Amino acid sequence: MTSEKTSKEGLPDIQSSVDDRNIAISKVGVTSIRWPIRFVSSSQGGTAEQSTTASFDMFVSLPANRKGTHMSRFLQLLSGWDACFSLESLKKFCQTICDKLDSDDAHVTLRFPYFVDRRAPVTGEAGKIQLEVTIDVKSGSQNDLVMTVTGPATSLCPCSKEISARGAHNQRCKLAVSFRCKPQTEISIEELYEMMEQSASTQIFPILKRSDEKWVTEAAYDNPKFVEDIVRDLALALSGDDRIAWYRCSSENYESIHQHNAYGEIESDMSSA
């Protein structure tokens, strides 16, 4: 039997009391929640549903006169969300947080690994490339969604090729694109990563036999690029996609003959275009 001390009716609700300091809080909530999810890269079809584990940060704004928010409701809403996550359903999830916690604004960030299929260029050996995905969603007074995809590629130095009689140094590079789409449009993770790969000297492959390795080595040698070339070519591809309203792209090249890395970044706002 529930006693008066442990019943909901008998417990004081301190967080709902009035705060007399009169200071609003921009973001308050919970962070680093590890949670299994199902995610589909495009709400418009063409991509398969994928099971993964995400890390969630969830926040709401808090008015100046309220002492606290309802922390447990964040977890209740996440636990009760049975639908597969997509860019579209994440907007609905964020708005649900806004409504259920009676807040003007809600902000959700989730980070998760995402895998794309990749076959070796000659033998066709099948493997998977791991990408890192971050999605930032805002609902309420400032609706917004920005997705960031980070993945690997290969770069080969044009200077090294030009001055060397035998070969050129090459290395893995980390490409990243953050972007915001125009209304009623989407870009799948698979589409975006293909743009990213094509901006580098060549692709990364999880499995390579000797004939594949020969192909990759020669493909990179025939397509040398500085980090500046990579980000410029990637910017051209992103700027040429009429679904994109804003983007920031970067490449970090893990230099094989230096202790330092090389880095380049370009940002462009095309929302008025």
Coordinates of C-alpha atoms in Angstrom, one line a residue:
M1 CA 0.0 0.0 0.0
T2 CA 1.3 3.5 -0.9
S3 CA 1.8 5.6 2.2
E4 CA 1.1 9.3 2.3
K5 CA 4.8 10.1 2.3
T6 CA 5.5 8.1 -0.9
S7 CA 2.3 8.9 -2.9
K8 CA 2.5 11.4 -5.7
E9 CA -0.2 13.5 -4.1
G10 CA 1.7 13.7 -0.8
L11 CA 5.1 14.7 -2.2
P12 CA 6.1 18.4 -2.7
D13 CA 6.9 19.5 -6.2
I14 CA 9.8 21.8 -5.6
Q15 CA 10.9 22.2 -9.2
S16 CA 7.5 23.7 -10.1
S17 CA 7.8 26.4 -7.4
V18 CA 8.5 30.0 -8.2
D19 CA 12.1 31.3 -8.4
D20 CA 12.5 34.9 -7.3
R21 CA 15.9 35.5 -8.9
N22 CA 14.2 36.4 -12.2
I23 CA 16.9 34.9 -14.4
A24 CA 15.8 32.8 -17.5
I25 CA 17.8 29.7 -18.5
S26 CA 18.6 29.2 -22.2
K27 CA 19.2 25.5 -22.0
V28 CA 18.5 23.0 -19.2
G29 CA 18.1 19.3 -19.5
V30 CA 20.0 16.0 -19.7
T31 CA 23.2 15.0 -21.6
S32 CA 25.1 11.9 -22.7
I33 CA 22.2 9.5 -22.8
R34 CA 23.2 6.3 -24.6
W35 CA 20.2 4.8 -26.3
P36 CA 19.5 2.2 -29.0
I37 CA 17.7 3.7 -32.0
R38 CA 16.5 2.8 -35.5
F39 CA 17.4 5.4 -38.0
V40 CA 16.6 5.9 -41.7
S41 CA 18.7 8.3 -43.7
S42 CA 15.9 9.7 -45.8
S43 CA 12.2 10.2 -45.1
Q44 CA 11.6 10.1 -48.8
G45 CA 12.7 6.5 -49.3
G46 CA 15.7 4.9 -51.1
T47 CA 17.7 4.1 -48.0
A48 CA 17.4 1.2 -45.6
E49 CA 16.6 1.4 -41.9
Q50 CA 19.7 1.0 -39.7
S51 CA 20.0 0.0 -36.0
T52 CA 22.6 1.9 -34.0
T53 CA 23.4 3.4 -30.6
A54 CA 23.1 7.1 -30.2
S55 CA 24.2 9.6 -27.5
F56 CA 21.4 12.2 -26.8
D57 CA 21.6 15.6 -25.3
M58 CA 18.1 17.1 -24.7
F59 CA 17.3 20.6 -23.4
V60 CA 14.5 23.1 -23.0
S61 CA 14.5 26.8 -22.1
L62 CA 13.2 27.7 -18.7
P63 CA 11.3 30.9 -17.8
A64 CA 12.7 33.3 -15.2
N65 CA 9.9 32.5 -12.8
R66 CA 10.2 28.7 -12.8
K67 CA 12.6 27.0 -10.4
G68 CA 13.2 23.9 -12.4
T69 CA 12.3 21.7 -15.4
H70 CA 10.9 18.1 -15.3
M71 CA 14.1 16.1 -15.9
S72 CA 12.4 12.7 -15.8
R73 CA 10.1 13.6 -18.7
F74 CA 13.1 13.7 -21.2
L75 CA 13.8 10.0 -20.5
Q76 CA 10.1 9.2 -20.5
L77 CA 9.6 10.7 -23.9
L78 CA 12.7 9.0 -25.3
S79 CA 11.7 5.6 -23.8
G80 CA 8.2 6.0 -25.2
W81 CA 9.3 6.9 -28.7
D82 CA 8.8 3.7 -30.8
A83 CA 9.0 5.2 -34.2
C84 CA 12.1 4.9 -36.4
F85 CA 14.1 8.2 -36.3
S86 CA 14.5 10.2 -39.4
L87 CA 15.2 13.9 -40.1
E88 CA 11.5 14.5 -40.2
S89 CA 10.6 12.5 -37.1
L90 CA 13.4 14.1 -35.2
K91 CA 11.6 17.5 -35.7
K92 CA 8.4 16.0 -34.3
F93 CA 10.3 14.4 -31.4
C94 CA 11.8 17.8 -30.5
Q95 CA 8.5 19.5 -30.8
T96 CA 7.0 16.9 -28.5
I97 CA 9.6 17.7 -25.9
C98 CA 8.7 21.4 -26.2
D99 CA 5.0 20.6 -25.7
K100 CA 5.3 18.1 -22.9
L101 CA 7.7 20.2 -20.8
D102 CA 5.7 23.3 -21.4
S103 CA 8.6 25.3 -22.8
D104 CA 9.1 27.9 -25.5
D105 CA 12.1 26.1 -27.0
A106 CA 13.6 22.6 -27.2
H107 CA 17.0 21.5 -28.4
V108 CA 18.0 17.9 -29.2
T109 CA 21.5 16.7 -30.3
L110 CA 22.2 13.1 -31.1
R111 CA 25.4 11.5 -32.2
F112 CA 25.8 8.0 -33.7
P113 CA 27.9 5.8 -35.9
Y114 CA 26.4 5.1 -39.3
F115 CA 27.6 2.5 -41.8
V116 CA 27.6 2.6 -45.6
D117 CA 28.4 -0.3 -47.9
R118 CA 31.6 -0.3 -49.9
R119 CA 32.9 -2.8 -52.4
A120 CA 36.5 -3.0 -53.5
P121 CA 37.1 -1.4 -56.9
V122 CA 38.4 -4.5 -58.7
T123 CA 37.5 -7.7 -56.8
G124 CA 34.2 -6.4 -55.4
E125 CA 35.0 -7.6 -51.9
A126 CA 32.2 -6.2 -49.7
G127 CA 32.8 -4.2 -46.5
K128 CA 31.4 -1.3 -44.5
I129 CA 32.7 2.3 -43.9
Q130 CA 31.9 3.8 -40.5
L131 CA 30.7 7.4 -40.6
E132 CA 30.0 9.7 -37.6
V133 CA 26.7 11.6 -37.7
T134 CA 25.6 14.5 -35.5
I135 CA 22.1 16.0 -35.8
D136 CA 21.1 19.2 -34.0
V137 CA 17.4 19.9 -33.9
K138 CA 15.6 23.0 -32.4
S139 CA 11.9 23.5 -32.0
G140 CA 9.7 26.2 -30.7
S141 CA 10.6 29.8 -31.4
Q142 CA 13.5 28.8 -33.6
N143 CA 12.9 25.7 -35.7
D144 CA 16.1 24.4 -37.2
L145 CA 17.9 21.2 -38.2
V146 CA 21.6 20.8 -39.0
M147 CA 23.2 17.5 -39.8
T148 CA 26.9 16.8 -39.7
V149 CA 28.5 13.8 -41.4
T150 CA 32.2 12.9 -40.9
G151 CA 34.0 10.3 -42.9
P152 CA 37.3 9.2 -44.4
A153 CA 38.9 9.5 -47.8
T154 CA 42.5 9.6 -49.3
S155 CA 44.6 12.5 -50.4
L156 CA 47.8 12.5 -52.4
C157 CA 50.1 15.6 -52.3
P158 CA 50.5 17.3 -55.8
C159 CA 53.8 18.9 -54.7
S160 CA 55.3 15.5 -53.7
K161 CA 54.2 14.0 -57.0
E162 CA 55.7 16.9 -59.0
I163 CA 59.1 16.9 -57.4
S164 CA 59.6 13.1 -56.9
A165 CA 61.0 10.6 -59.3
R166 CA 59.4 7.7 -57.5
G167 CA 56.0 8.1 -56.0
A168 CA 54.3 10.7 -53.8
H169 CA 53.2 10.8 -50.2
N170 CA 49.6 10.1 -49.5
Q171 CA 47.4 9.9 -46.4
R172 CA 44.0 9.4 -45.0
C173 CA 41.9 12.6 -44.6
K174 CA 38.9 13.2 -42.4
L175 CA 36.1 15.0 -44.3
A176 CA 33.2 16.7 -42.5
V177 CA 30.1 18.5 -43.8
S178 CA 27.5 20.3 -41.7
F179 CA 24.5 21.5 -43.7
R180 CA 21.0 22.8 -43.5
C181 CA 18.5 21.9 -46.2
K182 CA 15.9 24.2 -47.7
P183 CA 12.2 23.5 -46.7
Q184 CA 10.6 20.3 -48.0
T185 CA 14.0 18.9 -49.1
E186 CA 16.4 16.3 -47.8
I187 CA 19.8 14.8 -48.6
S188 CA 20.6 11.3 -47.4
I189 CA 23.8 10.4 -45.6
E190 CA 24.7 8.2 -48.5
E191 CA 24.3 11.0 -51.1
L192 CA 26.3 13.4 -49.0
Y193 CA 29.2 11.0 -48.4
E194 CA 29.4 10.3 -52.1
M195 CA 30.0 14.0 -52.7
M196 CA 32.6 14.1 -49.9
E197 CA 34.5 11.1 -51.4
Q198 CA 34.5 12.6 -54.9
S199 CA 36.2 15.7 -53.6
A200 CA 39.3 13.8 -52.4
S201 CA 42.0 12.0 -54.3
T202 CA 40.2 8.7 -54.0
Q203 CA 38.0 6.6 -51.7
I204 CA 38.8 4.6 -48.6
F205 CA 37.9 0.8 -48.8
P206 CA 37.6 -1.6 -45.9
I207 CA 38.9 -4.6 -47.8
L208 CA 41.5 -4.5 -50.5
K209 CA 43.2 -7.4 -52.3
R210 CA 46.4 -6.8 -54.3
S211 CA 44.6 -5.8 -57.5
D212 CA 42.4 -3.4 -55.5
E213 CA 45.4 -1.9 -53.8
K214 CA 47.1 -1.3 -57.2
W215 CA 43.9 0.4 -58.4
V216 CA 43.6 2.7 -55.3
T217 CA 47.3 3.6 -55.4
E218 CA 47.2 4.6 -59.1
A219 CA 43.8 6.3 -58.8
A220 CA 45.2 8.6 -56.0
Y221 CA 48.4 9.2 -58.0
D222 CA 46.3 10.3 -61.0
N223 CA 44.2 12.7 -58.9
P224 CA 46.5 14.6 -56.5
K225 CA 45.0 17.2 -54.2
F226 CA 46.1 19.6 -51.5
V227 CA 43.7 20.1 -48.6
E228 CA 42.8 23.4 -50.3
D229 CA 41.8 21.5 -53.4
I230 CA 39.6 19.1 -51.4
V231 CA 37.6 21.7 -49.6
R232 CA 37.2 23.8 -52.7
D233 CA 35.9 20.9 -54.8
L234 CA 33.6 19.9 -52.0
A235 CA 32.3 23.4 -51.7
L236 CA 31.6 23.4 -55.5
A237 CA 29.6 20.2 -55.2
L238 CA 27.6 21.5 -52.2
S239 CA 27.0 24.9 -53.7
G240 CA 25.7 23.2 -56.9
D241 CA 23.0 21.3 -55.0
D242 CA 19.8 23.4 -54.9
R243 CA 18.6 21.5 -51.8
I244 CA 21.2 23.0 -49.5
A245 CA 20.6 26.4 -47.7
W246 CA 23.8 26.5 -45.7
Y247 CA 26.9 24.4 -45.3
R248 CA 30.3 24.2 -43.7
C249 CA 32.8 21.7 -45.1
S250 CA 36.3 20.8 -43.9
S251 CA 39.1 18.4 -44.5
E252 CA 41.8 17.4 -42.1
N253 CA 44.7 15.6 -43.7
Y254 CA 46.8 13.3 -41.5
E255 CA 50.1 14.2 -43.1
S256 CA 52.3 11.1 -43.4
I257 CA 55.6 13.0 -43.6
H258 CA 54.9 15.7 -41.0
Q259 CA 54.1 15.6 -37.3
H260 CA 51.3 18.1 -37.9
N261 CA 48.0 17.8 -39.9
A262 CA 46.8 20.0 -42.7
Y263 CA 43.3 21.6 -42.4
G264 CA 41.0 23.6 -44.6
E265 CA 37.4 24.8 -44.1
I266 CA 34.8 26.7 -46.2
E267 CA 31.4 28.0 -45.0
S268 CA 28.6 29.4 -47.2
D269 CA 25.0 30.6 -46.7
M270 CA 22.8 30.1 -49.7
S271 CA 19.5 30.5 -48.0
S272 CA 18.6 33.6 -50.0
A273 CA 19.7 32.1 -53.3

